[in-house]
Coordinates of C-alpha atoms and ligand atoms in Angstrom, one line a residue:
X1 CA -2.8 -3.3 -58.0
X2 CA -0.1 -2.7 -55.4
X3 CA -1.5 0.7 -54.7
X4 CA -5.0 -0.8 -54.3
X5 CA -3.8 -3.3 -51.7
X6 CA -2.1 -0.6 -49.7
X7 CA -5.3 1.4 -49.8
X8 CA -7.3 -1.6 -48.6
X9 CA -4.8 -2.3 -45.8
X10 CA -4.9 1.4 -44.7
X11 CA -8.7 1.2 -44.7
X12 CA -8.8 -2.0 -42.6
X13 CA -6.3 -0.4 -40.2
X14 CA -8.3 2.7 -39.9
X15 CA -11.5 0.8 -39.3
X16 CA -9.8 -1.5 -36.7
X17 CA -8.5 1.6 -34.9
X18 CA -11.9 3.3 -35.1
X19 CA -13.7 0.2 -33.8
X20 CA -11.1 -0.2 -31.0
X21 CA -11.6 3.4 -29.8
X22 CA -15.4 3.1 -30.0
X23 CA -15.3 -0.3 -28.3
X24 CA -12.8 1.0 -25.6
X25 CA -15.0 4.0 -24.9
X26 CA -18.1 1.8 -24.7
X27 CA -16.4 -0.6 -22.3
X28 CA -15.1 2.3 -20.1
X29 CA -18.6 3.9 -20.1
X30 CA -20.2 0.5 -19.1
X31 CA -17.5 -0.1 -16.4
X32 CA -18.1 3.4 -14.9
X33 CA -21.9 2.9 -15.0
X34 CA -21.6 -0.5 -13.3
X35 CA -19.3 0.9 -10.6
X36 CA -21.5 3.9 -9.9
X37 CA -24.8 2.0 -9.9
X38 CA -24.2 -1.2 -7.8
X39 CA -27.0 -3.8 -7.6
X40 CA -29.3 -3.4 -4.5
X41 CA -27.9 -5.3 -1.6
X42 CA -29.6 -7.8 0.7
X43 CA -29.8 -6.9 4.4
X44 CA -27.7 -8.8 7.0
X45 CA -29.3 -12.0 8.2
X46 CA -29.0 -12.8 12.0
X47 CA -28.5 -16.5 11.3
X48 CA -25.1 -16.0 9.7
X49 CA -21.8 -16.2 11.5
X50 CA -20.1 -12.9 12.4
X51 CA -17.0 -12.1 10.4
X52 CA -15.0 -9.1 11.7
X53 CA -12.3 -7.6 9.4
X54 CA -9.7 -5.3 10.9
X55 CA -8.3 -2.8 8.3
X56 CA -9.1 -1.2 5.0
X57 CA -5.8 -1.7 3.2
X58 CA -4.6 -4.0 0.5
X59 CA -5.2 -7.3 2.4
X60 CA -8.7 -6.4 3.8
X61 CA -10.1 -4.8 0.7
X62 CA -8.8 -7.5 -1.7
X63 CA -10.5 -10.0 0.6
X64 CA -13.8 -8.1 0.8
X65 CA -13.9 -7.6 -3.0
X66 CA -13.6 -11.3 -3.6
X67 CA -15.8 -12.6 -0.7
X68 CA -19.4 -13.7 -1.2
X69 CA -20.6 -11.5 1.7
X70 CA -24.0 -13.2 1.7
X71 CA -22.3 -16.1 3.7
X72 CA -21.5 -14.0 6.7
X73 CA -22.5 -10.9 8.7
X74 CA -19.5 -8.8 7.9
X75 CA -18.2 -5.9 10.0
X76 CA -15.2 -3.9 8.9
X77 CA -13.3 -1.9 11.5
X78 CA -10.6 0.6 10.6
X79 CA -9.6 4.1 11.6
X80 CA -9.2 4.9 7.9
X81 CA -12.5 5.0 6.0
X82 CA -10.9 4.5 2.6
X83 CA -8.6 2.2 0.7
X84 CA -5.3 3.9 -0.2
X85 CA -3.4 2.9 -3.3
X86 CA 0.1 3.1 -1.7
X87 CA 2.2 2.5 -4.9
X88 CA 1.4 6.1 -6.0
X89 CA 1.7 7.7 -2.6
X90 CA 5.2 9.0 -3.3
X91 CA 3.7 11.0 -6.2
X92 CA 1.3 12.9 -3.9
X93 CA 3.7 15.3 -2.0
X94 CA 4.8 16.9 -5.3
X95 CA 1.3 17.1 -6.7
X96 CA 2.0 14.7 -9.6
X97 CA -1.0 12.8 -8.4
X98 CA -3.9 14.3 -6.6
X99 CA -4.6 12.9 -3.2
X100 CA -8.2 12.0 -4.2
X101 CA -7.1 10.0 -7.2
X102 CA -5.6 7.2 -5.0
X103 CA -8.4 6.8 -2.4
X104 CA -11.5 4.7 -2.6
X105 CA -14.0 5.1 0.3
X106 CA -14.7 1.9 2.1
X107 CA -18.5 2.5 2.0
X108 CA -18.2 2.7 -1.7
X109 CA -16.5 -0.7 -1.9
X110 CA -18.9 -2.1 0.7
X111 CA -21.8 -1.0 -1.6
X112 CA -20.6 -3.4 -4.4
X113 CA -20.9 -6.5 -2.2
X114 CA -23.9 -8.9 -2.4
X115 CA -24.9 -8.5 1.2
X116 CA -24.7 -5.3 3.3
X117 CA -21.3 -4.9 5.1
X118 CA -21.1 -2.7 8.1
X119 CA -18.2 -0.3 8.6
X120 CA -17.1 1.2 11.9
X121 CA -14.5 4.0 11.9
X122 CA -12.5 2.9 14.9
X123 CA -9.2 1.3 15.9
X124 CA -9.0 -2.2 17.4
X125 CA -7.0 -1.9 20.6
X126 CA -7.3 -5.3 22.1
X127 CA -8.2 -8.8 20.9
X128 CA -9.2 -11.5 23.4
X129 CA -8.8 -14.8 21.5
X130 CA -10.4 -16.8 24.4
X131 CA -13.6 -14.8 24.8
X132 CA -13.6 -13.8 21.1
X133 CA -14.1 -10.1 22.0
X134 CA -12.4 -7.2 20.3
X135 CA -12.1 -3.8 22.0
X136 CA -12.5 -1.0 19.5
X137 CA -12.0 2.7 20.1
X138 CA -13.2 5.7 18.1
X139 CA -9.9 6.8 16.6
X140 CA -10.4 10.6 16.2
X141 CA -7.9 12.6 18.1
X142 CA -9.7 15.4 20.0
X143 CA -6.6 17.6 19.7
X144 CA -6.9 17.7 15.9
X145 CA -10.5 16.7 15.2
X146 CA -13.3 19.1 15.7
X147 CA -15.4 16.7 17.9
X148 CA -16.3 16.7 21.6
X149 CA -13.9 14.8 23.8
X150 CA -16.6 12.4 24.8
X151 CA -16.9 11.2 21.2
X152 CA -13.2 10.7 21.0
X153 CA -13.3 8.4 24.0
X154 CA -16.0 6.1 22.7
X155 CA -15.0 2.5 23.2
X156 CA -17.0 -0.6 22.5
X157 CA -16.7 -4.3 22.2
X158 CA -17.4 -6.6 19.2
X159 CA -17.6 -10.3 19.2
X160 CA -16.7 -12.6 16.3
X161 CA -17.0 -16.1 15.0
X162 CA -14.2 -15.5 12.5
X163 CA -11.7 -12.7 12.7
X164 CA -9.5 -11.4 9.9
X165 CA -6.7 -9.1 11.0
X166 CA -5.2 -7.0 8.2
X167 CA -4.0 -3.9 10.2
X168 CA -0.7 -3.6 8.2
X169 CA 2.4 -2.2 9.9
X170 CA 3.5 1.1 11.3
X171 CA 6.7 2.9 10.5
X172 CA 9.7 1.4 12.3
X173 CA 12.0 4.0 14.0
X174 CA 14.3 1.3 15.6
X175 CA 14.1 3.5 18.7
X176 CA 16.1 6.3 17.1
X177 CA 15.8 9.4 19.3
X178 CA 14.1 12.4 17.7
X179 CA 12.3 10.6 14.9
X180 CA 8.7 11.1 16.2
X181 CA 9.5 14.7 17.2
X182 CA 11.2 15.9 14.0
X183 CA 10.7 13.6 11.0
X184 CA 7.7 12.9 8.7
X185 CA 6.7 9.4 7.6
X186 CA 5.3 8.4 4.3
X187 CA 2.6 5.8 5.2
X188 CA -0.7 7.6 5.1
X189 CA -2.2 10.2 2.8
X190 CA -2.0 12.8 5.6
X191 CA 1.8 12.2 5.7
X192 CA 2.0 13.1 2.0
X193 CA 0.0 16.3 2.6
X194 CA 2.3 17.3 5.6
X195 CA 5.5 16.7 3.6
X196 CA 4.2 18.9 0.8
X197 CA 3.2 21.6 3.1
X198 CA 6.6 21.6 4.9
X199 CA 8.6 21.5 1.7
X200 CA 6.8 24.6 0.3
X201 CA 6.9 26.4 3.7
X202 CA 10.7 25.9 3.7
X203 CA 11.1 27.1 0.2
X204 CA 9.0 30.3 0.8
X205 CA 10.9 30.9 4.1
X206 CA 14.3 30.5 2.4
X207 CA 13.3 33.4 0.1
X208 CA 13.5 35.8 3.1
X209 CA 17.2 34.9 3.6
X210 CA 20.3 35.9 1.6
X211 CA 21.6 33.4 -1.0
X212 CA 24.8 32.6 0.9
X213 CA 23.1 32.1 4.3
X214 CA 23.7 28.7 5.9
X215 CA 20.2 28.8 7.3
X216 CA 18.8 29.2 3.7
X217 CA 21.0 26.2 2.7
X218 CA 19.6 24.1 5.6
X219 CA 16.0 25.0 4.8
X220 CA 16.5 23.9 1.2
X221 CA 17.8 20.5 2.2
X222 CA 15.3 17.7 1.7
X223 CA 16.5 14.5 3.4
X224 CA 15.1 11.0 3.1
X225 CA 16.3 8.3 5.5
X226 CA 16.1 4.8 4.1
X227 CA 17.0 3.7 0.6
X228 CA 14.2 1.1 0.2
X229 CA 11.6 1.7 -2.6
X230 CA 9.7 4.2 -0.5
X231 CA 12.7 6.4 0.1
X232 CA 14.0 6.2 -3.5
X233 CA 10.7 6.9 -5.1
X234 CA 10.0 9.9 -2.8
X235 CA 13.5 11.4 -3.3
X236 CA 13.2 10.9 -7.1
X237 CA 9.7 12.6 -7.2
X238 CA 10.9 15.6 -5.2
X239 CA 14.0 16.0 -7.4
X240 CA 11.8 15.9 -10.5
X241 CA 9.5 18.5 -9.0
X242 CA 12.3 20.9 -8.2
X243 CA 14.1 20.5 -11.6
X244 CA 11.0 20.5 -13.8
X245 CA 8.5 22.9 -12.1
X246 CA 9.7 24.7 -9.0
X247 CA 12.6 26.2 -11.0
X248 CA 10.0 28.1 -13.1
X249 CA 8.6 29.9 -10.0
X250 CA 11.9 30.1 -8.0
X251 CA 14.7 30.7 -10.6
X252 CA 18.0 29.1 -9.6
X253 CA 16.4 26.8 -7.0
X254 CA 17.4 23.7 -8.8
X255 CA 21.0 24.6 -7.9
X256 CA 20.2 25.5 -4.3
X257 CA 17.7 22.8 -3.2
X258 CA 19.5 19.6 -2.2
X259 CA 17.8 16.2 -2.2
X260 CA 19.7 13.8 0.1
X261 CA 19.1 10.0 0.4
X262 CA 20.7 8.2 3.3
X263 CA 21.0 4.4 3.5
X264 CA 22.6 2.3 6.2
X265 CA 23.6 -0.6 3.8
X266 CA 26.1 -0.4 1.0
X267 CA 23.3 -0.2 -1.6
X268 CA 19.8 1.1 -2.1
X269 CA 16.9 -1.0 -3.4
X270 CA 18.4 -4.1 -1.9
X271 CA 15.5 -6.4 -2.9
X272 CA 16.1 -5.7 -6.6
X273 CA 18.4 -7.4 -9.1
X274 CA 22.0 -6.2 -8.7
X275 CA 22.0 -4.8 -12.3
X276 CA 19.1 -2.6 -11.4
X277 CA 20.6 -1.5 -8.2
X278 CA 23.7 -0.2 -10.1
X279 CA 21.5 1.4 -12.7
X280 CA 19.4 3.1 -10.1
X281 CA 22.4 4.4 -8.2
X282 CA 23.8 5.7 -11.5
X283 CA 20.6 7.6 -12.4
X284 CA 20.2 9.0 -8.9
X285 CA 23.8 10.3 -9.0
X286 CA 23.2 11.6 -12.5
X287 CA 20.2 13.7 -11.6
X288 CA 22.2 15.0 -8.6
X289 CA 20.6 13.3 -5.7
X290 CA 23.1 13.3 -2.8
X291 CA 23.2 9.5 -2.2
X292 CA 24.9 8.5 1.0
X293 CA 25.2 4.7 1.5
X294 CA 26.8 2.9 4.5
X295 CA 25.4 5.7 6.6
X296 CA 23.3 4.7 9.6
X297 CA 21.3 7.5 11.3
X298 CA 21.6 7.4 15.1
X299 CA 20.0 10.6 16.3
X300 CA 17.9 13.5 15.1
X301 CA 17.5 16.9 16.5
X302 CA 15.4 19.8 15.2
X303 CA 18.0 20.8 12.6
X304 CA 20.5 18.0 12.3
X305 CA 21.0 14.3 11.8
X306 CA 23.8 12.5 13.5
X307 CA 24.9 9.4 11.6
X308 CA 27.7 6.8 11.5
X309 CA 29.4 6.4 8.2
X310 CA 31.4 3.3 7.4
X311 CA 34.5 4.4 5.4
X312 CA 36.0 2.3 2.5
X313 CA 38.9 1.3 4.9
X314 CA 36.4 -0.2 7.4
X315 CA 36.7 2.6 9.9
X316 CA 33.6 4.4 11.2
X317 CA 33.1 8.2 11.3
X318 CA 30.4 10.2 12.9
X319 CA 28.8 12.9 10.7
X320 CA 26.4 15.6 11.5
X321 CA 24.2 16.7 8.6
X322 CA 21.8 19.7 8.6
X323 CA 18.3 19.2 7.1
X324 CA 15.3 21.3 6.3
X325 CA 12.6 18.6 5.7
X326 CA 13.2 15.1 7.0
X327 CA 11.3 11.9 5.9
X328 CA 11.9 8.7 7.7
X329 CA 11.3 5.7 5.4
X330 CA 13.2 2.8 7.1
X331 CA 10.5 0.1 6.8
X332 CA 7.9 -1.6 8.9
X333 CA 7.3 -2.1 12.6
X334 CA 4.6 -4.0 14.4
X335 CA 1.3 -2.3 15.4
X336 CA 0.4 -2.4 19.1
X337 CA -2.8 -4.4 18.7
X338 CA -0.7 -7.1 16.9
X339 CA 2.0 -7.3 19.6
X340 CA -0.7 -7.3 22.3
X341 CA -2.2 -10.4 20.7
X342 CA 1.3 -12.0 20.3
X343 CA 1.9 -11.5 24.0
X344 CA -1.3 -13.5 24.8
X345 CA -0.3 -16.5 22.6
X346 CA 2.3 -19.0 23.6
X347 CA 2.9 -20.1 19.9
X348 CA 4.0 -16.5 19.1
X349 CA 7.0 -16.3 21.3
X350 CA 9.3 -16.2 18.3
X351 CA 7.2 -13.8 16.2
X352 CA 9.2 -10.7 15.3
X353 CA 7.8 -8.3 12.7
X354 CA 4.3 -9.7 12.9
X355 CA 2.4 -12.8 13.9
X356 CA 3.2 -16.3 12.8
X357 CA 0.6 -18.0 10.7
X358 CA 0.2 -21.5 9.3
X359 CA 0.0 -22.2 5.6
X360 CA -3.8 -21.4 5.6
X361 CA -3.1 -17.9 7.1
X362 CA -4.5 -19.0 10.4
X363 CA -2.8 -17.4 13.4
X364 CA -0.7 -20.0 15.3
X365 CA -2.1 -20.7 18.7
X366 CA -5.5 -19.0 18.2
X367 CA -8.8 -20.3 17.0
X368 CA -10.6 -18.8 14.0
X369 CA -8.3 -15.8 13.6
X370 CA -6.8 -15.2 10.2
X371 CA -4.1 -12.8 9.3
X372 CA -3.1 -10.9 6.1
X373 CA -0.5 -8.6 4.7
X374 CA 2.2 -6.6 6.5
X375 CA 1.2 -7.8 10.0
X376 CA 2.1 -11.4 9.2
X377 CA 5.6 -12.8 9.9
X378 CA 6.3 -15.1 6.9
X379 CA 9.0 -15.6 4.3
X380 CA 6.9 -13.5 1.8
X381 CA 7.9 -9.8 1.6
X382 CA 5.6 -7.1 3.1
X383 CA 4.2 -5.8 -0.2
X384 CA 0.8 -5.0 -1.7
X385 CA 1.2 -7.8 -4.1
X386 CA 1.4 -10.4 -1.3
X387 CA -1.5 -8.8 0.7
X388 CA -3.6 -8.7 -2.4
X389 CA -3.0 -12.4 -3.2
X390 CA -3.6 -13.4 0.4
X391 CA -6.9 -11.5 0.4
X392 CA -8.2 -13.5 -2.6
X393 CA -7.0 -16.7 -1.0
X394 CA -8.7 -16.0 2.3
X395 CA -12.0 -15.0 0.6
X396 CA -12.1 -18.5 -1.0
X397 CA -11.1 -20.2 2.2
X398 CA -13.8 -18.3 4.2
X399 CA -16.4 -19.2 1.6
X400 CA -15.5 -22.8 1.9
X401 CA -15.6 -22.6 5.7
X402 CA -19.1 -21.1 5.6
X403 CA -20.3 -23.9 3.4
X404 CA -18.8 -26.5 5.7
X405 CA -20.4 -24.8 8.7
X406 CA -23.7 -24.9 6.9
X407 CA -23.3 -28.7 6.2
X408 CA -22.4 -29.3 9.8
X409 CA -25.5 -27.6 10.9
X410 CA -27.6 -29.7 8.5
X411 CA -25.9 -32.8 9.7
X412 CA -26.9 -32.1 13.3
X413 CA -30.5 -31.8 12.2
X414 CA -30.6 -35.0 10.1
X415 CA -32.0 -38.3 11.4
X416 CA -31.7 -40.7 8.5
X417 CA -28.3 -42.4 8.2
X418 CA -28.3 -42.4 4.3
X419 CA -28.6 -38.7 4.1
X420 CA -25.9 -38.4 6.7
X421 CA -23.5 -40.4 4.5
X422 CA -24.2 -38.2 1.5
X423 CA -23.7 -35.0 3.6
X424 CA -20.5 -36.4 5.1
X425 CA -19.1 -37.1 1.6
X426 CA -19.9 -33.6 0.5
X427 CA -18.2 -32.2 3.6
X428 CA -15.1 -34.2 2.9
X429 CA -14.9 -32.8 -0.6
X430 CA -15.2 -29.3 0.8
X431 CA -12.4 -30.0 3.4
X432 CA -10.2 -31.3 0.6
X433 CA -10.8 -28.2 -1.5
X434 CA -10.0 -26.1 1.6
X435 CA -6.8 -27.9 2.3
X436 CA -4.8 -26.1 -0.4
X437 CA -2.2 -23.9 1.4
X438 CA -1.5 -20.3 0.4
X439 CA 1.2 -20.0 -2.2
X440 CA 2.5 -16.6 -3.1
X441 CA 3.2 -16.1 -6.8
X442 CA 5.8 -13.3 -7.2
X443 CA 5.4 -11.3 -10.4
X444 CA 8.2 -8.9 -9.7
X445 CA 8.8 -5.4 -8.5
X446 CA 8.8 -1.9 -9.9
X447 CA 10.2 1.4 -8.7
X448 CA 10.4 4.9 -10.0
X449 CA 13.9 6.4 -10.0
X450 CA 13.4 9.9 -11.4
X451 CA 13.7 11.8 -14.6
X452 CA 11.0 9.6 -16.2
X453 CA 12.9 6.4 -15.6
X454 CA 11.9 3.3 -13.7
X455 CA 13.3 -0.1 -12.9
X456 CA 11.4 -3.4 -13.3
X457 CA 12.4 -6.8 -11.9
X458 CA 9.8 -9.0 -13.5
X459 CA 9.2 -12.7 -12.9
X460 CA 6.9 -15.2 -14.6
X461 CA 6.7 -18.9 -14.0
X462 CA 9.3 -20.4 -11.8
X463 CA 12.3 -19.6 -13.9
X464 CA 11.8 -16.7 -16.3
X465 CA 12.7 -13.2 -15.3
X466 CA 13.7 -9.9 -16.8
X467 CA 15.5 -7.0 -15.2
X468 CA 15.1 -3.8 -17.1
X469 CA 15.3 0.0 -16.5
X470 CA 14.9 3.2 -18.4
X471 CA 12.2 5.4 -20.1
X472 CA 10.3 2.5 -21.7
X473 CA 10.2 0.8 -18.3
X474 CA 8.7 4.1 -17.0
X475 CA 5.9 3.7 -19.4
X476 CA 5.4 0.1 -18.4
X477 CA 5.4 1.3 -14.7
X478 CA 2.6 3.7 -15.5
X479 CA 0.5 1.2 -17.3
X480 CA 1.1 -1.4 -14.6
X481 CA 0.0 1.0 -11.8
X482 CA -3.1 2.1 -13.6
X483 CA -4.0 -1.6 -14.2
X484 CA -3.4 -2.4 -10.5
X485 CA -5.5 0.4 -9.1
X486 CA -8.7 -1.0 -7.8
X487 CA -11.6 1.2 -9.2
X488 CA -12.3 2.4 -12.7
X489 CA -12.8 5.9 -11.2
X490 CA -9.2 5.9 -9.8
X491 CA -7.8 4.6 -13.0
X492 CA -9.4 7.5 -14.9
X493 CA -8.4 10.1 -12.3
X494 CA -4.7 8.9 -12.3
X495 CA -4.5 9.1 -16.1
X496 CA -6.1 12.6 -16.0
X497 CA -3.5 13.7 -13.3
X498 CA -0.6 12.6 -15.6
X499 CA -2.2 14.4 -18.5
X500 CA -2.8 17.6 -16.4
X501 CA 0.8 17.5 -15.3
X502 CA 2.2 17.2 -18.8
X503 CA 0.1 20.2 -20.0
X504 CA 0.2 22.6 -17.0
X505 CA 3.1 21.2 -14.9
X506 CA 2.9 20.9 -11.1
X507 CA 1.9 24.0 -9.1
X508 CA 3.8 25.6 -6.2
X509 CA 0.9 26.1 -3.8
X510 CA 1.6 25.2 -0.2
X511 CA -1.3 22.7 0.2
Ligands
FAD1 P1 -2.2 -1.6 4.8 O1 -2.5 -1.5 3.4 O2 -1.2 -0.7 5.4 O3 -3.6 -1.5 5.6 C1 -3.7 -1.5 7.0 C2 -5.1 -1.1 7.3 O4 -5.4 -1.3 8.7 C3 -5.3 0.4 7.2 O5 -6.6 0.6 6.6 C4 -5.2 1.0 8.6 O6 -6.0 2.2 8.7 C5 -5.9 -0.2 9.3 N1 -5.5 -0.2 10.8 C6 -4.4 0.2 11.4 N2 -4.4 -0.1 12.7 C7 -5.6 -0.6 12.9 C8 -6.3 -1.1 14.1 N3 -5.7 -1.1 15.3 N4 -7.5 -1.6 14.0 C9 -8.2 -1.6 12.8 N5 -7.6 -1.2 11.6 C10 -6.3 -0.7 11.7 N6 3.9 -2.6 -2.3 C11 3.9 -3.1 -3.5 O7 3.7 -4.3 -3.7 N7 4.2 -2.3 -4.6 C12 4.3 -0.9 -4.4 O8 4.6 -0.2 -5.4 C13 4.3 -0.4 -3.1 N8 4.5 0.9 -2.9 C14 4.4 1.4 -1.6 C15 4.6 2.8 -1.4 C16 4.6 3.3 -0.1 C17 4.8 4.8 0.1 C18 4.3 2.4 1.0 C19 4.2 3.0 2.4 C20 4.1 1.1 0.8 C21 4.2 0.6 -0.5 N9 4.0 -0.8 -0.8 C22 4.0 -1.3 -2.0 C23 3.8 -1.7 0.4 C24 2.2 -1.9 0.5 O9 1.6 -0.7 0.6 C25 2.0 -2.7 1.8 O10 2.7 -3.9 1.7 C26 0.5 -3.0 1.8 O11 -0.2 -1.8 2.1 C27 0.2 -4.0 3.0 O12 -1.2 -4.2 3.0 P2 -2.0 -4.4 4.4 O13 -3.4 -4.7 4.1 O14 -1.2 -5.4 5.2 O15 -1.8 -3.1 5.2
NAD2 P1 12.5 -1.1 3.3 O1 12.5 -2.0 4.5 O2 12.3 -1.8 2.0 O3 13.8 -0.2 3.3 C1 14.2 0.5 4.4 C2 15.6 0.9 4.2 O4 16.0 1.7 5.3 C3 16.6 -0.3 4.3 O5 17.3 -0.4 3.1 C4 17.4 -0.1 5.6 O6 18.7 -0.6 5.4 C5 17.3 1.4 5.7 N1 17.5 1.8 7.1 C6 17.0 1.3 8.2 N2 17.4 2.0 9.3 C7 18.2 3.0 8.9 C8 18.9 4.0 9.5 N3 18.9 4.2 10.8 N4 19.6 4.9 8.7 C9 19.7 4.7 7.4 N5 19.0 3.8 6.7 C10 18.3 2.9 7.5 O7 11.3 0.0 3.5 P2 10.3 0.7 2.5 O8 11.0 1.2 1.4 O9 9.4 1.6 3.3 O10 9.4 -0.5 2.0 C11 8.6 -1.3 2.9 C12 7.9 -2.4 2.1 O11 7.1 -1.9 1.1 C13 9.0 -3.3 1.4 O12 8.6 -4.6 1.4 C14 8.9 -2.7 0.0 O13 9.3 -3.7 -1.0 C15 7.5 -2.3 -0.2 N6 7.4 -1.2 -1.1 C16 7.5 -1.5 -2.5 C17 7.5 -0.5 -3.4 C18 7.6 -0.8 -4.8 O14 7.6 -1.9 -5.2 N7 7.7 0.2 -5.7 C19 7.5 0.9 -2.9 C20 7.4 1.1 -1.6 C21 7.4 0.1 -0.7

């Protein structure tokens, strides 16, 4: 009797697993089919208002994915013709994740919208909020791109009825001498590729020198400035790469190669729970990352960093540290097109790391210009999570605006008073719906800290939170990032990359 019931339970369990696998595969297949075969799109209609979107990052793409594009004639302008899934960018220089697995071409995304969206590969250089003109310039650099100089100089003007600015931020150097000349950033995919190439070039170069040579020691020093999440995740990934894979091709390199993380404040990961900060510092020390806090970098030359270290007794000391590869990850600065617009608007006199917006994400002091993501100057942090939520909010707001505009047009054409009253009531309802301000709902933060460990500072509701770190959190980190990536194709490619790495390890090619 007992044995029978066990047998029956096992059978039920087996059937349930079998059905889940079949169901899961079916759903995945359907999702891939749907993504690869979008419905035919309608062509733009001249009667619609012109909506120009600057940028193809988190804010812009989240808005585009949620917007009913049949309400506008939409033009997207960005020098980058793809969306980049930044949370996994620190995994690219080491080859944990393949560059192609975290990009989604904007034309692909634009194909999934109801009405055709045009895309221009260009950079907005000037916005005139009075005439509603945007100057855009073809962004290719003739020095690096294989195009005629005339193509590189192409400049044109676009006009808009509504403008959405989602140009993000640029790396902030705080005016530190030598950063642009000698350091790498980690902001774009091309940065990750350059870091990889320099790291491998230095390792190969070091093989030509004797083991006790100071130059060999310098070449093998990988330094990251900035102990925010970008700096910590990159240092952790590089250390893993050296300890798990490079040591197979270069025996003894794990003892020779030094990964250094320099932070001006007393702690790293300052936006995280203090318990997680201590845990992360403990792990980074344990895996032998040379962590230097209270150390503010002041100058960089081709081989050395000069920094001021605050000692425990409160005194300051100037230190000079040699480096082989240097990555500058000290946070966000304002893009020129944003500061240019701020300079034209009186209401933006106090704007610092972006433009001031009202609670509907409308730029203070300008008509019909909205702003998203890292280029806003608000109390919300400059994260993908914020930009993504703002994008969804703005898509709804713009849809409502289009409907109100449509009603206004109808109102102008109406002659009977009764119909006018009905229409006016409808408009008032729409206005009320629109009058909900943007409210960011923080879900928490995650960061990879090396040796298959991560930290998670999770929040739900207004009061509940959990701060956790370790190997299980690392699994959660992986699941969360796969879930967050935008396309099914990318989700599959990211999982395959992790599988590939666990079977074959990461290779040591220079590119
Ligand atoms: P972006 O995503 O940076 O997009 C800006 C877009 O504007 C780009 O397409 C750019 O090409 C375009 N552009 C630039 N200049 C112009 C111009 N003049 N005209 C037109 N277009 C222009 N946040 C998290 O929440 N979680 C994470 O795990 C996380 N990890 C990160 C890891 C790294 C390495 C980095 C660098 C950032 C990470 N972030 C993370 C932060 C997150 O990426 C940003 O907050 C987010 O990208 C902001 O979105 P955005 O749309 O404002 O800007
Ligand atoms: P950040 O602003 O979070 O950190 C930069 C760090 O550099 C700061 O701790 C600062 O004290 C330090 N610094 C500045 N100048 C310095 C100097 N001269 N010498 C030494 N240290 C110096 O920057 P970030 O890590 O690039 O992150 C930018 C934004 O993106 C943040 O909002 C962050 O939360 C988000 N982000 C999130 C994740 C994640 O959630 N996993 C990952 C990357 C980025």
